[in-house]
Amino acid sequence: MNELRNKQGFICDMDGVIYHGDRLLPGVTEFVSWMQKEKKEFLFLTNSSEYSPLELKYKLARMGLDVDESHFYTSALATAHFLKSQMPGCSAYVIGAPGLLNALHDAGIALNDVNPDYVVVGETKTYNYDSVLRAVTHVYNGARLIATNTDLTAPGQNGIIPACRAFVAPIELAAKRSAYFIGKPNPLMMRTGLKKLGVHSENAAMIGDRMDTDIIAGIETGLDTVLVLSGVTAKDDLVNYPYRPTYILDGVGDIPNA
């Protein structure tokens, strides 16, 4: 654990690591205070596309944590960056929350429900049958299908809830097209995260609650990995994966208290 504590930087997932819904997880306040006191570089890298960095800053502030918005990078921002690099000035039909819509707008991507270049799907509380029908029609007509992340489920305040992959699956099946997923474990998002962190991979660690996104993303990017058992993956689930995290902890509060 001393080697982990001596890392210069940490990339942390949020859902299941920092909070469940609007409830802060045990030990998080101590962990964030420790990183700030020890002048660690840290970045919250989340597959959720619902919120902007500013909204995440205020979300944590309501829970008692003071974290500048520069410490957040989301799959919505990664998706907007990808579309802008692929086709500057493109348009998209979007199923998603304001965090995704705002990221696309800021990247110069117009919303289009007539003949979009892309159909983009993220998490949203307004998911409905009509939006699925529209998305399928656009993909049939040639729009490229993009999803913000591969998460099938996410930890909610009252238990496991559906996430992006569950939302995009009906569109993939009906349109007979596979989505391209932007978020973790896509190396595009991880490389950007490391660049924003400003720390070499050998001196950084990836902290997450999912073996299939966080841990594999960290391993493939050359980071030490920390699986926390406060979210989706349970200890008994490890037998289902051919790879292992560097550390297994109950929660992030175990790091400063080791």
GROMACS .gro file of C-alpha atoms in nm:
model
  258
    1MET     CA    1   0.000   0.000   0.000
    2ASN     CA    2   0.293   0.237   0.055
    3GLU     CA    3   0.369   0.217  -0.318
    4LEU     CA    4   0.009   0.316  -0.393
    5ARG     CA    5   0.017   0.605  -0.146
    6ASN     CA    6   0.338   0.730  -0.306
    7LYS     CA    7   0.182   0.764  -0.652
    8GLN     CA    8   0.192   1.115  -0.792
    9GLY     CA    9  -0.151   1.101  -0.953
   10PHE     CA   10  -0.487   0.927  -0.936
   11ILE     CA   11  -0.758   0.883  -1.198
   12CYS     CA   12  -1.083   0.805  -1.018
   13ASP     CA   13  -1.418   0.684  -1.140
   14MET     CA   14  -1.714   0.852  -0.967
   15ASP     CA   15  -2.032   0.637  -0.960
   16GLY     CA   16  -1.970   0.359  -0.709
   17VAL     CA   17  -1.636   0.509  -0.603
   18ILE     CA   18  -1.720   0.860  -0.480
   19TYR     CA   19  -2.098   0.839  -0.448
   20HIS     CA   20  -2.416   0.640  -0.509
   21GLY     CA   21  -2.672   0.879  -0.656
   22ASP     CA   22  -2.674   1.176  -0.417
   23ARG     CA   23  -2.510   0.988  -0.129
   24LEU     CA   24  -2.138   1.029  -0.060
   25LEU     CA   25  -1.964   0.698   0.013
   26PRO     CA   26  -1.773   0.637   0.340
   27GLY     CA   27  -1.412   0.753   0.344
   28VAL     CA   28  -1.441   0.978   0.037
   29THR     CA   29  -1.404   1.306   0.230
   30GLU     CA   30  -1.085   1.176   0.392
   31PHE     CA   31  -0.950   1.053   0.058
   32VAL     CA   32  -1.008   1.383  -0.125
   33SER     CA   33  -0.866   1.583   0.168
   34TRP     CA   34  -0.559   1.357   0.170
   35MET     CA   35  -0.499   1.408  -0.205
   36GLN     CA   36  -0.533   1.785  -0.167
   37LYS     CA   37  -0.307   1.797   0.141
   38GLU     CA   38  -0.040   1.577  -0.021
   39LYS     CA   39  -0.063   1.780  -0.343
   40LYS     CA   40  -0.149   1.475  -0.553
   41GLU     CA   41  -0.266   1.526  -0.909
   42PHE     CA   42  -0.614   1.380  -0.947
   43LEU     CA   43  -0.883   1.356  -1.211
   44PHE     CA   44  -1.237   1.226  -1.181
   45LEU     CA   45  -1.289   1.037  -1.507
   46THR     CA   46  -1.650   0.930  -1.537
   47ASN     CA   47  -1.836   0.730  -1.798
   48SER     CA   48  -2.155   0.910  -1.703
   49SER     CA   49  -2.258   1.166  -1.965
   50GLU     CA   50  -2.538   1.329  -1.767
   51TYR     CA   51  -2.348   1.615  -1.605
   52SER     CA   52  -2.097   1.881  -1.708
   53PRO     CA   53  -1.779   1.937  -1.503
   54LEU     CA   54  -1.940   2.245  -1.348
   55GLU     CA   55  -2.249   2.045  -1.250
   56LEU     CA   56  -2.027   1.773  -1.101
   57LYS     CA   57  -1.839   2.037  -0.903
   58TYR     CA   58  -2.167   2.160  -0.753
   59LYS     CA   59  -2.292   1.803  -0.700
   60LEU     CA   60  -1.987   1.729  -0.485
   61ALA     CA   61  -2.016   2.070  -0.315
   62ARG     CA   62  -2.368   1.978  -0.200
   63MET     CA   63  -2.213   1.669  -0.041
   64GLY     CA   64  -1.946   1.874   0.133
   65LEU     CA   65  -1.652   1.837  -0.108
   66ASP     CA   66  -1.473   2.135  -0.263
   67VAL     CA   67  -1.326   2.023  -0.597
   68ASP     CA   68  -1.252   2.256  -0.889
   69GLU     CA   69  -1.422   2.173  -1.220
   70SER     CA   70  -1.080   2.127  -1.385
   71HIS     CA   71  -1.060   1.793  -1.201
   72PHE     CA   72  -1.345   1.636  -1.404
   73TYR     CA   73  -1.352   1.471  -1.745
   74THR     CA   74  -1.666   1.297  -1.873
   75SER     CA   75  -1.763   1.063  -2.154
   76ALA     CA   76  -1.981   1.348  -2.287
   77LEU     CA   77  -1.672   1.566  -2.335
   78ALA     CA   78  -1.485   1.272  -2.488
   79THR     CA   79  -1.775   1.206  -2.728
   80ALA     CA   80  -1.792   1.571  -2.835
   81HIS     CA   81  -1.415   1.578  -2.891
   82PHE     CA   82  -1.433   1.259  -3.101
   83LEU     CA   83  -1.714   1.385  -3.326
   84LYS     CA   84  -1.545   1.722  -3.374
   85SER     CA   85  -1.218   1.553  -3.472
   86GLN     CA   86  -1.394   1.312  -3.709
   87MET     CA   87  -1.629   1.557  -3.880
   88PRO     CA   88  -1.602   1.925  -3.784
   89GLY     CA   89  -1.936   2.102  -3.814
   90CYS     CA   90  -2.136   1.778  -3.814
   91SER     CA   91  -2.486   1.733  -3.675
   92ALA     CA   92  -2.638   1.474  -3.443
   93TYR     CA   93  -2.966   1.336  -3.316
   94VAL     CA   94  -2.908   1.297  -2.943
   95ILE     CA   95  -3.067   1.081  -2.676
   96GLY     CA   96  -2.909   1.214  -2.360
   97ALA     CA   97  -2.905   1.453  -2.067
   98PRO     CA   98  -2.802   1.822  -2.063
   99GLY     CA   99  -2.438   1.736  -1.988
  100LEU     CA  100  -2.410   1.560  -2.325
  101LEU     CA  101  -2.614   1.819  -2.515
  102ASN     CA  102  -2.403   2.104  -2.379
  103ALA     CA  103  -2.073   1.926  -2.455
  104LEU     CA  104  -2.181   1.872  -2.817
  105HIS     CA  105  -2.302   2.232  -2.850
  106ASP     CA  106  -1.972   2.367  -2.716
  107ALA     CA  107  -1.788   2.154  -2.974
  108GLY     CA  108  -1.988   2.312  -3.258
  109ILE     CA  109  -2.209   2.010  -3.322
  110ALA     CA  110  -2.565   2.100  -3.423
  111LEU     CA  111  -2.872   1.910  -3.309
  112ASN     CA  112  -3.058   1.763  -3.607
  113ASP     CA  113  -3.373   1.550  -3.618
  114VAL     CA  114  -3.403   1.544  -3.999
  115ASN     CA  115  -3.084   1.411  -4.155
  116PRO     CA  116  -2.815   1.390  -3.884
  117ASP     CA  117  -2.462   1.267  -3.948
  118TYR     CA  118  -2.465   1.085  -3.613
  119VAL     CA  119  -2.703   0.935  -3.361
  120VAL     CA  120  -2.553   0.981  -3.014
  121VAL     CA  121  -2.685   0.793  -2.712
  122GLY     CA  122  -2.605   0.859  -2.346
  123GLU     CA  123  -2.775   0.826  -2.010
  124THR     CA  124  -3.098   1.018  -1.961
  125LYS     CA  125  -3.406   1.009  -1.741
  126THR     CA  126  -3.626   1.098  -2.042
  127TYR     CA  127  -3.555   0.784  -2.249
  128ASN     CA  128  -3.869   0.682  -2.439
  129TYR     CA  129  -4.004   0.474  -2.727
  130ASP     CA  130  -4.042   0.768  -2.963
  131SER     CA  131  -3.675   0.862  -2.932
  132VAL     CA  132  -3.576   0.501  -3.005
  133LEU     CA  133  -3.794   0.500  -3.319
  134ARG     CA  134  -3.636   0.824  -3.441
  135ALA     CA  135  -3.285   0.695  -3.371
  136VAL     CA  136  -3.346   0.369  -3.558
  137THR     CA  137  -3.483   0.559  -3.860
  138HIS     CA  138  -3.181   0.788  -3.871
  139VAL     CA  139  -2.937   0.496  -3.848
  140TYR     CA  140  -3.128   0.315  -4.124
  141ASN     CA  141  -3.085   0.629  -4.333
  142GLY     CA  142  -2.710   0.635  -4.285
  143ALA     CA  143  -2.638   0.812  -3.955
  144ARG     CA  144  -2.345   0.668  -3.763
  145LEU     CA  145  -2.436   0.526  -3.421
  146ILE     CA  146  -2.227   0.650  -3.126
  147ALA     CA  147  -2.271   0.567  -2.756
  148THR     CA  148  -2.102   0.758  -2.477
  149ASN     CA  149  -1.997   0.448  -2.282
  150THR     CA  150  -2.022   0.070  -2.251
  151ASP     CA  151  -2.172   0.055  -1.901
  152LEU     CA  152  -2.472  -0.178  -1.896
  153THR     CA  153  -2.566  -0.084  -1.541
  154ALA     CA  154  -2.465   0.174  -1.282
  155PRO     CA  155  -2.492   0.194  -0.903
  156GLY     CA  156  -2.785   0.415  -0.805
  157GLN     CA  157  -2.889   0.545  -0.466
  158ASN     CA  158  -3.133   0.258  -0.418
  159GLY     CA  159  -2.955  -0.017  -0.613
  160ILE     CA  160  -2.835  -0.104  -0.964
  161ILE     CA  161  -2.991   0.096  -1.250
  162PRO     CA  162  -2.972   0.067  -1.634
  163ALA     CA  163  -2.694   0.264  -1.805
  164CYS     CA  164  -2.590   0.362  -2.157
  165ARG     CA  165  -2.537   0.018  -2.308
  166ALA     CA  166  -2.889  -0.085  -2.204
  167PHE     CA  167  -3.027   0.230  -2.371
  168VAL     CA  168  -2.845   0.183  -2.700
  169ALA     CA  169  -2.906  -0.195  -2.730
  170PRO     CA  170  -3.261  -0.170  -2.876
  171ILE     CA  171  -3.135   0.072  -3.141
  172GLU     CA  172  -2.846  -0.160  -3.234
  173LEU     CA  173  -3.080  -0.460  -3.260
  174ALA     CA  174  -3.353  -0.285  -3.461
  175ALA     CA  175  -3.117  -0.099  -3.695
  176LYS     CA  176  -2.875  -0.393  -3.726
  177ARG     CA  177  -2.580  -0.164  -3.657
  178SER     CA  178  -2.323  -0.176  -3.379
  179ALA     CA  179  -2.254   0.140  -3.183
  180TYR     CA  180  -1.906   0.280  -3.137
  181PHE     CA  181  -1.849   0.333  -2.764
  182ILE     CA  182  -1.639   0.633  -2.657
  183GLY     CA  183  -1.597   0.604  -2.279
  184LYS     CA  184  -1.380   0.370  -2.072
  185PRO     CA  185  -1.222   0.131  -2.162
  186ASN     CA  186  -1.176   0.309  -2.497
  187PRO     CA  187  -0.809   0.422  -2.498
  188LEU     CA  188  -0.912   0.755  -2.654
  189MET     CA  189  -1.066   0.863  -2.325
  190MET     CA  190  -0.787   0.717  -2.112
  191ARG     CA  191  -0.511   0.888  -2.310
  192THR     CA  192  -0.688   1.222  -2.278
  193GLY     CA  193  -0.734   1.158  -1.906
  194LEU     CA  194  -0.364   1.090  -1.856
  195LYS     CA  195  -0.275   1.401  -2.054
  196LYS     CA  196  -0.504   1.613  -1.837
  197LEU     CA  197  -0.363   1.450  -1.523
  198GLY     CA  198  -0.011   1.548  -1.630
  199VAL     CA  199   0.151   1.241  -1.473
  200HIS     CA  200   0.333   0.952  -1.644
  201SER     CA  201   0.141   0.623  -1.634
  202GLU     CA  202   0.409   0.463  -1.414
  203ASN     CA  203   0.341   0.722  -1.145
  204ALA     CA  204  -0.039   0.707  -1.160
  205ALA     CA  205  -0.314   0.471  -1.050
  206MET     CA  206  -0.665   0.406  -1.181
  207ILE     CA  207  -0.937   0.366  -0.916
  208GLY     CA  208  -1.272   0.217  -1.010
  209ASP     CA  209  -1.554  -0.016  -0.912
  210ARG     CA  210  -1.588  -0.202  -1.244
  211MET     CA  211  -1.359  -0.472  -1.376
  212ASP     CA  212  -1.498  -0.442  -1.731
  213THR     CA  213  -1.433  -0.069  -1.773
  214ASP     CA  214  -1.218   0.093  -1.503
  215ILE     CA  215  -0.974  -0.187  -1.429
  216ILE     CA  216  -0.920  -0.308  -1.785
  217ALA     CA  217  -0.880   0.055  -1.897
  218GLY     CA  218  -0.612   0.111  -1.636
  219ILE     CA  219  -0.429  -0.210  -1.720
  220GLU     CA  220  -0.427  -0.138  -2.094
  221THR     CA  221  -0.301   0.217  -2.031
  222GLY     CA  222  -0.014   0.097  -1.811
  223LEU     CA  223  -0.145   0.218  -1.474
  224ASP     CA  224  -0.157   0.033  -1.146
  225THR     CA  225  -0.522  -0.040  -1.076
  226VAL     CA  226  -0.736  -0.024  -0.763
  227LEU     CA  227  -1.068  -0.208  -0.750
  228VAL     CA  228  -1.297  -0.073  -0.478
  229LEU     CA  229  -1.582  -0.296  -0.366
  230SER     CA  230  -1.819  -0.003  -0.305
  231GLY     CA  231  -1.989  -0.020  -0.646
  232VAL     CA  232  -2.079  -0.273  -0.915
  233THR     CA  233  -1.809  -0.543  -0.896
  234ALA     CA  234  -1.812  -0.776  -0.595
  235LYS     CA  235  -1.517  -0.985  -0.482
  236ASP     CA  236  -1.691  -1.304  -0.596
  237ASP     CA  237  -1.711  -1.160  -0.949
  238LEU     CA  238  -1.332  -1.166  -0.994
  239VAL     CA  239  -1.339  -1.530  -1.108
  240ASN     CA  240  -1.518  -1.414  -1.424
  241TYR     CA  241  -1.221  -1.209  -1.546
  242PRO     CA  242  -0.881  -1.326  -1.680
  243TYR     CA  243  -0.705  -1.016  -1.544
  244ARG     CA  244  -0.656  -0.885  -1.191
  245PRO     CA  245  -0.636  -0.541  -1.030
  246THR     CA  246  -0.315  -0.442  -0.854
  247TYR     CA  247  -0.508  -0.368  -0.532
  248ILE     CA  248  -0.851  -0.460  -0.398
  249LEU     CA  249  -0.995  -0.228  -0.131
  250ASP     CA  250  -1.330  -0.183   0.037
  251GLY     CA  251  -1.333   0.185  -0.060
  252VAL     CA  252  -1.111   0.484  -0.136
  253GLY     CA  253  -1.096   0.570   0.235
  254ASP     CA  254  -0.859   0.273   0.275
  255ILE     CA  255  -0.585   0.459   0.081
  256PRO     CA  256  -0.503   0.745   0.321
  257ASN     CA  257  -0.571   0.525   0.625
  258ALA     CA  258  -0.336   0.242   0.525
   0.00000   0.00000   0.00000
